[in-house]
């Protein structure tokens, strides 16, 4: 039978009042009530523990500070499996006009993980497994594209349907040949009576007996089986075939969808710069502009809707971003940036070198566009950040614009990886060794003074400890989950089993810490939060009441309070956490005193039992559905003696139900104690 705690409280308070009056008559201690609001200002270790602001917490684990309460975080559950058993290094999302996709990068392969369950074959394979893909979604001339780069392989392009428009030929390639059946004269530029004109197109090189070096086809008349060549032939006869050796026919292509003349493509045995000359959809074949070398059946050819990025040696581009309708990308291990034409995702790239600007060396880590407010309104600037913590800001259309000028060069602490930038409202947040600093403050303060303006100032010692423990380890990421107003800092793993993330309320700046998620990267897809594990899976976060089947513990350790009296010692007798929950719970309450920073041991798992009607078994018009939230507040005996008090609330969960557990405040009953105890 459920207890009526309100009735219990009424029965308790009446004797307390009666005893209080009697105790006062006899000069005995009386019980004094105190109220501590939930620490919605978040995790705070940025000052002396004795001077922490009210409404903060010394420890706030697996909790999220909302505006008006602290909620226990939810668990995580497996979303996508069947990939290589290796670290998921990147989660990429594509949001098109009519559809959306989510992709996971594992060991050099890209998998479609848009749907829950076992994934199919990788959409892209063969990428450098040691290089992380960085990506951006870009609106090009003919559609919206997801563009990913790793500084080792060519740019990977997803157009909403397929990656790189990949098709596989199932037969070997062969040179296109044509055999005349009639003589030609030395002054004629027409080859007549061709046995076949299939595959012959203008621009192809022609060779054979009597054909001068450098001769090309000017035009072809397939109906008349004739062609016009650029130089006069000498004594070409009907017995000698002519070979068009700079073009190749690729036959038996598995799919012709999306292939068209003028398209660039690559593949084994295909020379750089090869394009499609003509397409024969009925014959499932194409003519290409250069002779293929040993292209075999079953290999993969990659066709691009626009030409691949050219003008560079190799594939050094990494970290793409957009500035004023142009695609920019960092050149790996350099102080160079490359950019394309307006709304282009391929073609000739132009170099923009910043080596003469940055005086501390290093390499460019990341870039961004940033809208600055001025007296004349908003204007967009170009931002580049180096590994040594230099930030350059430029104004203008693009680096080749006569109006392109540098607006400022600033110094910050070293950034933490390439995923160090977060657009937050009208500002840029940059994740550095000294904390997360706003770009608006970078422009007005020096590196030392910036630490006081860091968004992470409330957790500065914890931030410094995390940075020192992860020197030289990649995997830092900062991302927001707008639906929950949540900012997430994914920390690299300092050791095996290190499953730590720093979490902030993006509206209030209140911090917390999540423990238990084996997360290497995060992504937001269809308004839900996901992360990639160390064993090749994608997990949905903030769902259920288990972490991949394991228990997890909520710990709210508020900053110490004098409870309104700095002079007197207090003997705490009872505590009542004001908790609302979606199911019955029994939290553990521990009184900590006099700045003891030792966290209590985690309690055992709270047994969860269903309450009210259960779907598919309830009786219509008889059973009652459980309330969304019910009051779980109850007075609990919990003693402690000290000048300052901190009631620690903990709860361990292990349930398939998704919890909604909220701490609003904690009530305390204590007695005054004399100086001798």
XYZ file of C-alpha atoms in Angstrom:
677
model
C 0.000 0.000 0.000
C 1.385 3.403 -1.003
C 2.211 5.819 1.811
C 0.693 9.260 2.036
C 3.771 11.391 2.694
C 1.755 14.580 3.119
C -0.144 12.902 5.942
C 3.143 11.650 7.405
C 4.535 15.159 7.338
C 1.485 16.630 9.068
C 1.752 14.006 11.818
C 5.464 14.737 12.154
C 5.312 18.521 12.261
C 2.654 18.713 14.972
C 4.778 16.891 17.597
C 7.827 18.847 16.440
C 6.002 22.112 17.119
C 4.859 20.888 20.505
C 8.342 19.678 21.373
C 9.851 22.928 20.138
C 7.865 24.990 22.623
C 8.743 22.629 25.477
C 12.409 22.506 24.438
C 12.528 26.305 24.363
C 11.094 26.425 27.915
C 13.851 24.103 29.105
C 16.588 25.765 27.024
C 17.005 22.703 24.794
C 17.915 22.784 21.068
C 15.048 23.151 18.610
C 14.738 21.893 15.022
C 15.223 24.553 12.379
C 14.092 24.134 8.751
C 16.255 25.178 5.796
C 15.704 25.072 2.071
C 18.414 24.599 -0.575
C 17.205 25.152 -4.155
C 18.490 22.655 -6.712
C 21.888 23.761 -8.116
C 20.561 24.968 -11.458
C 23.611 27.245 -11.845
C 25.543 24.059 -12.481
C 28.834 22.397 -11.673
C 31.188 24.944 -10.127
C 34.820 24.416 -9.109
C 36.124 27.749 -10.378
C 36.650 29.323 -6.939
C 37.491 28.400 -3.380
C 35.041 25.745 -2.241
C 34.196 27.957 0.740
C 33.234 30.779 -1.603
C 31.219 28.925 -4.240
C 28.104 30.828 -5.399
C 24.725 29.743 -4.111
C 22.822 27.502 -6.486
C 25.936 25.673 -7.738
C 27.224 22.132 -7.223
C 30.636 20.744 -6.328
C 29.762 17.538 -8.210
C 26.996 17.287 -10.787
C 27.309 13.924 -12.516
C 24.856 12.433 -15.009
C 22.602 15.416 -14.411
C 21.483 18.248 -16.662
C 20.777 21.706 -15.169
C 17.506 23.012 -16.534
C 16.215 26.514 -15.865
C 14.052 25.461 -12.915
C 15.279 22.015 -11.846
C 18.050 19.439 -12.186
C 17.087 16.395 -14.215
C 18.739 13.020 -14.185
C 20.183 12.252 -17.598
C 18.705 9.448 -19.625
C 20.596 6.378 -20.787
C 21.767 5.170 -24.188
C 20.785 2.317 -26.490
C 22.273 0.666 -29.551
C 21.125 2.249 -32.823
C 23.296 0.957 -35.693
C 25.419 -2.216 -35.679
C 27.181 -4.486 -38.174
C 30.103 -2.173 -38.948
C 33.802 -2.932 -38.512
C 34.769 -3.455 -34.873
C 36.769 -0.238 -34.622
C 36.349 3.330 -33.392
C 33.569 5.394 -34.957
C 35.563 8.553 -35.628
C 32.921 10.760 -37.270
C 29.143 11.049 -37.454
C 27.944 13.137 -40.412
C 24.404 14.317 -41.081
C 22.871 15.483 -44.363
C 19.668 17.521 -44.424
C 18.217 17.834 -47.892
C 15.007 19.555 -48.998
C 13.022 16.314 -48.924
C 15.151 13.819 -47.004
C 17.883 13.509 -44.394
C 20.691 11.020 -43.821
C 23.183 10.086 -41.125
C 26.555 8.474 -41.861
C 29.210 6.936 -39.620
C 32.910 6.747 -40.485
C 34.633 3.578 -39.262
C 38.122 2.409 -40.232
C 38.204 4.189 -43.589
C 34.634 3.343 -44.611
C 31.429 5.383 -44.657
C 28.212 3.627 -43.584
C 24.617 4.766 -43.880
C 23.242 4.649 -40.324
C 20.038 6.574 -40.954
C 17.914 3.635 -39.814
C 18.135 1.611 -36.632
C 19.464 -1.941 -36.879
C 22.163 -3.812 -38.772
C 23.677 -1.664 -41.507
C 24.261 -2.759 -45.082
C 27.503 -2.655 -47.028
C 29.623 0.469 -46.692
C 28.715 3.266 -49.088
C 32.388 4.250 -49.427
C 35.455 2.104 -48.708
C 39.212 2.374 -49.020
C 39.717 5.706 -47.282
C 42.713 6.325 -45.045
C 41.620 4.833 -41.736
C 44.017 6.961 -39.672
C 42.652 10.299 -40.949
C 39.419 11.766 -39.571
C 36.862 13.054 -42.035
C 35.767 16.665 -41.527
C 32.640 17.732 -43.353
C 30.312 20.537 -44.312
C 26.966 20.711 -46.097
C 27.088 23.074 -49.056
C 24.486 24.355 -51.478
C 26.098 24.057 -54.927
C 24.852 25.151 -58.317
C 22.816 21.995 -58.921
C 21.868 20.806 -55.448
C 22.786 20.386 -51.810
C 25.903 18.357 -51.081
C 27.651 16.820 -48.099
C 31.396 17.269 -48.657
C 33.920 15.382 -46.514
C 37.729 15.643 -46.517
C 40.534 13.978 -44.570
C 43.753 15.402 -46.052
C 44.716 12.016 -47.509
C 41.992 11.009 -49.975
C 40.016 12.968 -52.519
C 36.953 14.882 -51.393
C 33.968 12.608 -50.781
C 30.711 14.059 -52.101
C 27.146 12.981 -51.233
C 24.385 14.525 -53.342
C 21.377 13.322 -51.352
C 21.210 10.008 -53.195
C 24.693 8.545 -53.543
C 28.324 9.105 -52.634
C 30.467 10.101 -55.627
C 27.968 8.500 -58.060
C 29.886 5.220 -58.143
C 29.348 2.551 -60.825
C 31.283 -0.633 -61.610
C 32.178 -1.854 -65.143
C 31.971 -5.617 -65.569
C 34.226 -5.988 -68.620
C 37.682 -4.843 -69.689
C 38.143 -1.606 -71.593
C 39.307 -1.615 -75.189
C 40.721 0.958 -77.606
C 38.285 2.289 -80.197
C 39.371 1.406 -83.757
C 38.005 2.188 -87.221
C 38.973 0.478 -90.542
C 38.481 2.298 -93.882
C 37.329 0.170 -96.837
C 38.326 2.584 -99.585
C 41.535 4.405 -100.581
C 42.164 8.037 -99.658
C 44.206 10.584 -101.569
C 47.162 12.479 -100.210
C 45.313 15.779 -100.243
C 42.047 14.534 -98.785
C 41.063 15.179 -95.179
C 38.103 12.790 -95.359
C 38.306 9.115 -94.503
C 35.460 7.334 -96.219
C 33.850 3.902 -96.174
C 34.535 3.297 -92.479
C 33.612 -0.176 -91.349
C 32.164 1.331 -88.178
C 31.788 4.821 -86.758
C 30.811 3.628 -83.290
C 32.650 5.546 -80.588
C 34.281 8.036 -82.955
C 33.951 11.634 -81.792
C 35.603 14.947 -82.566
C 38.911 15.572 -80.827
C 40.158 11.990 -80.801
C 43.720 11.347 -81.944
C 44.010 9.237 -85.105
C 46.967 7.029 -86.010
C 47.641 4.448 -88.698
C 49.440 3.896 -91.992
C 49.582 7.149 -93.930
C 48.226 9.229 -90.995
C 50.430 12.123 -89.948
C 51.458 12.476 -86.310
C 49.103 14.671 -84.302
C 46.098 14.096 -86.537
C 42.736 14.394 -84.781
C 39.125 13.891 -85.798
C 37.376 17.109 -86.813
C 33.919 15.626 -87.357
C 32.155 12.287 -87.869
C 29.248 11.407 -90.163
C 28.046 8.128 -88.741
C 25.329 7.708 -91.376
C 27.772 8.050 -94.284
C 30.539 6.178 -92.411
C 32.975 9.016 -93.011
C 35.083 11.296 -90.839
C 37.030 14.478 -91.405
C 40.567 14.537 -90.005
C 42.744 17.538 -89.223
C 45.771 16.659 -91.407
C 46.036 15.177 -94.897
C 46.470 11.409 -95.064
C 49.145 9.846 -97.324
C 48.289 6.582 -99.108
C 45.909 5.219 -96.497
C 44.360 2.050 -97.935
C 41.497 -0.254 -97.174
C 43.591 -2.992 -95.622
C 45.087 -0.975 -92.755
C 42.944 -0.109 -89.724
C 43.046 3.282 -88.139
C 43.313 3.540 -84.354
C 41.876 6.331 -82.237
C 44.297 5.709 -79.423
C 43.640 8.560 -77.009
C 40.097 7.458 -76.302
C 38.835 4.295 -74.667
C 35.485 2.571 -74.552
C 34.317 1.231 -71.197
C 31.657 -1.421 -71.658
C 29.118 -3.309 -69.575
C 28.667 -0.598 -66.926
C 26.327 -1.839 -64.208
C 24.318 1.405 -64.100
C 24.231 4.389 -66.467
C 22.209 6.599 -64.137
C 23.786 10.002 -63.651
C 26.561 9.566 -66.260
C 26.799 12.240 -68.956
C 29.244 13.697 -71.482
C 31.816 16.090 -70.050
C 31.769 14.430 -66.641
C 35.052 13.843 -64.819
C 35.808 10.548 -63.145
C 38.564 8.459 -61.631
C 39.376 4.813 -61.008
C 42.085 2.141 -61.333
C 43.862 2.522 -64.675
C 42.168 5.838 -65.482
C 44.638 8.694 -66.134
C 44.144 11.913 -64.160
C 41.877 14.416 -65.884
C 39.882 11.834 -67.839
C 36.360 12.862 -68.840
C 33.391 11.194 -70.501
C 33.195 11.981 -74.245
C 29.977 10.199 -75.123
C 27.421 7.894 -73.539
C 25.656 4.924 -75.147
C 22.952 4.060 -72.642
C 21.541 1.212 -74.720
C 24.918 -0.487 -74.937
C 25.824 0.343 -71.313
C 29.104 1.831 -72.505
C 30.930 5.148 -72.570
C 33.803 6.697 -74.491
C 36.434 8.358 -72.319
C 38.943 11.018 -73.272
C 42.164 9.158 -72.502
C 43.414 5.622 -72.946
C 42.844 3.518 -69.865
C 45.638 1.349 -68.572
C 44.636 -2.096 -67.344
C 41.149 -1.180 -66.128
C 39.717 -4.585 -65.303
C 36.232 -5.932 -64.901
C 34.679 -5.577 -61.460
C 36.676 -2.478 -60.469
C 34.998 0.717 -59.320
C 34.940 3.879 -61.401
C 33.917 7.114 -59.647
C 31.873 9.558 -61.702
C 31.413 13.115 -60.408
C 28.580 15.490 -61.129
C 31.153 18.259 -61.172
C 34.906 17.884 -61.707
C 37.022 16.843 -58.708
C 39.037 19.590 -57.064
C 42.144 20.205 -59.154
C 45.239 22.378 -59.022
C 46.874 20.621 -56.066
C 49.382 17.817 -55.806
C 47.811 14.797 -54.139
C 44.795 15.173 -51.863
C 45.936 17.440 -49.023
C 42.628 19.203 -48.336
C 41.069 18.808 -44.911
C 38.468 20.743 -42.912
C 36.078 22.396 -45.400
C 33.898 25.397 -44.564
C 31.789 27.995 -46.384
C 32.397 31.705 -46.728
C 30.211 33.895 -48.930
C 28.971 31.045 -51.166
C 32.442 29.613 -51.759
C 33.886 26.361 -50.496
C 37.171 26.737 -48.583
C 39.436 24.012 -47.220
C 42.636 23.845 -45.218
C 45.724 22.296 -46.784
C 47.030 19.635 -44.410
C 50.075 20.613 -42.297
C 50.432 24.052 -43.878
C 49.418 27.691 -43.586
C 47.550 27.525 -46.901
C 43.843 27.679 -47.605
C 42.299 26.762 -50.983
C 38.991 27.976 -52.365
C 36.695 27.267 -55.311
C 34.417 29.332 -57.492
C 31.057 30.596 -56.311
C 28.715 27.681 -55.491
C 31.196 25.158 -56.940
C 32.054 21.850 -55.302
C 34.800 20.976 -57.798
C 37.098 22.317 -60.475
C 40.223 24.424 -60.216
C 41.103 25.512 -56.689
C 43.003 28.719 -55.908
C 45.603 28.923 -53.153
C 45.447 31.561 -50.431
C 48.671 31.521 -48.407
C 48.713 32.990 -44.896
C 52.339 32.094 -44.149
C 53.353 35.764 -44.179
C 50.640 36.659 -41.643
C 51.118 34.115 -38.874
C 54.353 34.659 -36.977
C 54.259 31.687 -34.591
C 54.268 29.028 -37.327
C 52.341 25.790 -36.983
C 49.508 25.005 -39.382
C 45.932 26.094 -39.945
C 43.589 23.960 -37.873
C 40.163 25.301 -38.808
C 38.260 28.193 -40.330
C 34.825 29.750 -40.172
C 32.655 32.618 -41.250
C 31.477 35.033 -38.576
C 28.897 37.802 -38.684
C 30.082 40.911 -36.823
C 27.721 43.655 -35.718
C 28.833 47.206 -36.453
C 27.305 50.665 -36.607
C 26.469 50.046 -40.266
C 24.887 46.650 -39.547
C 26.069 43.058 -39.795
C 28.930 42.061 -42.044
C 30.527 38.660 -42.570
C 34.234 38.057 -41.992
C 36.626 35.202 -42.758
C 38.298 33.520 -39.751
C 41.344 31.197 -39.783
C 42.876 29.608 -36.656
C 46.332 28.027 -36.371
C 47.612 25.199 -34.205
C 49.651 27.758 -32.227
C 46.597 29.816 -31.304
C 46.775 32.665 -33.813
C 43.511 33.944 -35.249
C 43.317 35.995 -38.448
C 40.195 37.870 -39.543
C 39.687 39.100 -43.129
C 36.995 41.196 -44.740
C 36.005 41.181 -48.415
C 34.384 38.947 -50.993
C 37.198 36.409 -51.419
C 41.029 36.447 -51.362
C 41.191 37.589 -54.987
C 38.850 40.506 -54.352
C 40.600 43.950 -54.480
C 38.643 44.811 -51.322
C 40.073 41.791 -49.446
C 41.839 43.131 -46.331
C 43.013 41.784 -43.013
C 40.987 43.201 -40.116
C 42.977 41.783 -37.223
C 45.455 39.205 -35.944
C 44.920 37.876 -32.415
C 46.531 35.412 -30.004
C 44.684 32.784 -27.979
C 45.686 29.541 -26.317
C 46.224 26.515 -28.568
C 42.954 25.157 -30.012
C 41.904 21.601 -29.183
C 41.728 19.777 -32.524
C 39.957 20.686 -35.736
C 36.470 20.365 -34.231
C 37.135 23.334 -31.960
C 34.630 25.873 -33.333
C 31.001 26.261 -32.359
C 28.646 28.923 -33.697
C 26.683 30.146 -30.697
C 24.101 32.811 -31.424
C 25.936 35.727 -33.002
C 29.316 34.640 -31.657
C 31.964 31.997 -32.302
C 33.079 29.802 -29.414
C 36.629 28.446 -29.763
C 37.685 25.445 -27.680
C 41.243 25.961 -26.414
C 43.626 24.619 -23.782
C 42.583 27.496 -21.489
C 38.873 26.891 -21.998
C 36.129 27.825 -24.448
C 36.534 31.483 -25.372
C 34.087 33.702 -27.314
C 35.454 35.322 -30.472
C 33.952 38.649 -29.434
C 36.275 38.656 -26.397
C 39.280 37.489 -28.438
C 39.145 40.802 -30.294
C 39.396 42.888 -27.114
C 41.451 40.885 -24.583
C 44.884 39.283 -24.460
C 45.452 35.566 -23.973
C 45.749 35.705 -20.174
C 42.723 37.945 -19.640
C 40.656 35.683 -21.893
C 40.683 32.966 -19.248
C 38.406 35.063 -17.049
C 35.944 35.442 -19.929
C 35.982 31.765 -20.883
C 32.626 30.035 -20.987
C 34.333 27.274 -19.000
C 35.451 29.569 -16.139
C 33.122 27.815 -13.607
C 34.943 24.512 -14.257
C 38.409 25.921 -15.024
C 40.404 23.510 -12.776
C 38.533 20.479 -14.152
C 39.073 21.754 -17.703
C 42.810 22.166 -17.095
C 43.045 18.664 -15.600
C 41.223 17.191 -18.590
C 43.519 18.976 -21.055
C 46.718 17.915 -19.285
C 45.553 14.295 -19.136
C 44.884 14.283 -22.894
C 47.961 15.991 -24.316
C 48.578 14.779 -27.864
C 45.338 12.762 -28.032
C 42.926 13.578 -30.847
C 39.162 13.398 -30.610
C 38.068 16.704 -29.050
C 34.685 17.908 -30.307
C 32.182 20.589 -29.349
C 28.612 20.318 -30.622
C 25.128 21.513 -29.687
C 21.843 19.652 -29.417
C 19.350 22.469 -30.031
C 16.254 20.496 -29.015
C 17.552 20.226 -25.440
C 19.570 23.500 -25.445
C 22.565 21.298 -24.697
C 26.224 21.879 -25.543
C 28.446 18.791 -25.449
C 32.229 18.645 -25.182
C 33.406 15.195 -26.228
C 36.686 14.511 -24.444
C 39.211 12.136 -26.045
C 39.811 8.957 -24.086
C 42.701 9.457 -21.695
C 42.720 5.691 -21.113
C 40.656 2.633 -21.941
C 37.272 2.931 -20.245
C 37.469 6.719 -19.941
C 33.881 7.659 -20.759
C 33.632 11.332 -19.796
C 31.881 14.285 -21.429
C 31.414 17.846 -20.215
C 27.865 19.130 -20.706
C 26.442 22.647 -20.537
C 23.041 24.246 -20.744
C 23.555 26.414 -23.830
C 21.010 28.976 -22.554
C 22.312 29.449 -19.016
C 25.943 28.349 -19.269
C 25.487 25.921 -16.357
C 27.866 22.922 -16.527
C 27.599 19.242 -15.604
C 29.500 16.042 -16.276
C 28.283 12.861 -17.980
C 29.932 9.545 -17.090
C 29.307 6.188 -18.755
C 28.963 6.869 -22.480
C 31.650 5.230 -24.652
C 31.552 8.214 -27.002
C 34.249 9.154 -29.520
C 32.122 11.606 -31.538
C 28.606 13.025 -31.494
C 25.999 13.932 -34.092
C 22.419 15.234 -34.143
C 19.983 13.588 -36.557
C 16.226 14.184 -36.770
C 16.440 16.177 -33.511
C 17.931 13.201 -31.630
C 21.432 12.844 -30.178
C 23.778 10.037 -31.271
C 27.366 9.037 -30.554
C 29.915 6.608 -31.977
C 31.523 3.919 -29.823
C 34.952 2.288 -29.703
C 33.616 -1.005 -31.047
C 32.007 0.188 -34.272
C 28.457 1.044 -33.205
C 26.264 4.125 -33.219
C 24.268 4.679 -30.036
C 21.208 6.823 -29.483
C 21.839 9.005 -26.450
C 19.388 10.263 -23.837
C 17.010 7.314 -24.151
C 16.078 4.513 -21.763
C 17.362 4.058 -18.232
C 20.524 2.036 -18.922
C 23.868 2.742 -20.578
C 24.020 0.008 -23.197
C 22.609 -2.384 -20.585
C 24.734 -1.093 -17.687
C 23.694 0.869 -14.598
C 24.561 4.537 -14.169
C 24.374 6.872 -11.170
C 23.026 10.388 -10.749
C 24.995 12.453 -8.199
C 23.983 15.937 -7.073
C 26.548 17.242 -4.575
C 25.582 20.908 -3.988
C 28.080 23.554 -2.977
C 28.373 23.893 0.796
C 25.948 26.192 2.636
C 25.864 27.766 6.101
C 22.074 27.362 6.004
C 21.707 30.992 6.999
C 23.936 30.894 10.075
C 27.716 31.183 9.713
C 28.435 31.127 13.448
C 26.592 28.042 14.610
C 27.294 24.378 14.106
C 24.382 22.346 12.820
C 23.247 18.864 13.655
C 21.246 17.684 10.661
C 18.485 15.269 11.577
C 16.322 14.816 8.478
C 16.401 15.640 4.774
C 13.688 15.729 2.147
C 14.722 15.999 -1.537
C 11.898 17.562 -3.508
C 11.773 15.134 -6.453
C 9.253 14.540 -9.198
C 9.584 11.334 -11.200
C 7.860 9.356 -13.929
C 8.051 6.226 -11.741
C 8.619 5.438 -8.022
C 12.228 5.875 -6.848
C 14.150 5.795 -3.593
C 17.194 8.084 -3.784
C 20.154 7.851 -1.439
C 20.736 10.980 0.681
C 24.069 11.615 2.401
C 24.962 14.628 4.530
C 28.468 15.960 3.911
C 29.917 18.564 6.288
C 32.754 21.061 6.633
C 34.042 20.965 3.060
C 34.535 17.219 2.876
C 34.930 16.638 -0.891
C 34.747 12.846 -0.848
C 31.827 11.678 -2.949
C 29.636 9.006 -1.310
C 29.796 5.503 -2.763
C 27.245 4.900 -5.497
C 24.045 3.249 -4.277
C 22.747 -0.005 -5.690
C 20.279 -0.002 -8.564
C 16.859 1.381 -7.712
C 14.174 -1.260 -8.347
C 11.651 0.000 -10.884
C 8.098 -1.300 -10.843
C 5.387 -0.309 -13.273
C 2.557 1.733 -11.797
C -0.957 2.182 -13.083
C -2.272 0.689 -16.301
C 0.046 -1.131 -18.690
C -0.473 -0.869 -22.431
C -2.106 -3.920 -24.085
C -3.090 -5.446 -20.714
C -5.102 -2.635 -19.077
C -8.879 -2.872 -18.753
C -10.742 -0.172 -20.612
C -12.554 2.320 -18.379
C -11.277 0.518 -15.257
C -7.490 0.813 -14.952
C -5.947 4.256 -14.566
C -2.990 5.441 -16.616
C -0.001 6.513 -14.511
C 0.683 10.222 -14.198
C 3.470 11.708 -16.309
C 5.158 12.897 -13.120
C 4.429 12.137 -9.493
C 5.823 13.601 -6.287
C 8.474 11.322 -4.799
C 9.436 13.669 -1.966
C 9.875 11.985 1.420
C 11.613 12.825 4.670
C 14.646 10.650 5.284
C 16.788 10.291 8.371
C 20.273 11.512 7.479
C 22.586 12.904 10.124
C 25.633 15.119 9.977
C 27.339 17.682 12.228
C 29.218 20.706 10.960
C 29.375 24.421 10.279
C 28.534 24.028 6.595
C 26.267 21.417 5.071
C 25.847 19.738 1.672
C 23.050 17.176 1.211
C 24.162 14.776 -1.545
C 21.369 13.131 -3.550
C 22.188 9.995 -5.569
C 20.225 7.477 -7.594
C 21.364 4.460 -9.615
C 19.129 3.312 -12.460
C 18.822 0.131 -14.470
C 15.587 0.112 -16.436
C 14.381 0.031 -20.012
C 11.995 2.883 -19.197
C 13.160 6.374 -20.130
C 13.323 8.334 -16.870
C 12.033 11.800 -16.167
C 13.448 12.543 -12.723
C 13.668 16.125 -11.461
C 15.185 17.636 -8.337
C 13.673 21.029 -7.484
C 15.022 21.652 -3.978
C 16.200 19.938 -0.805
C 14.644 20.607 2.624
C 16.726 20.134 5.780
C 15.788 19.895 9.460
C 18.669 20.593 11.828
C 19.355 21.551 15.411
C 21.860 24.124 16.600
C 24.861 22.591 18.361
C 27.214 24.255 20.841
C 30.892 24.746 20.107
C 31.770 21.556 21.990
C 29.351 19.467 19.936
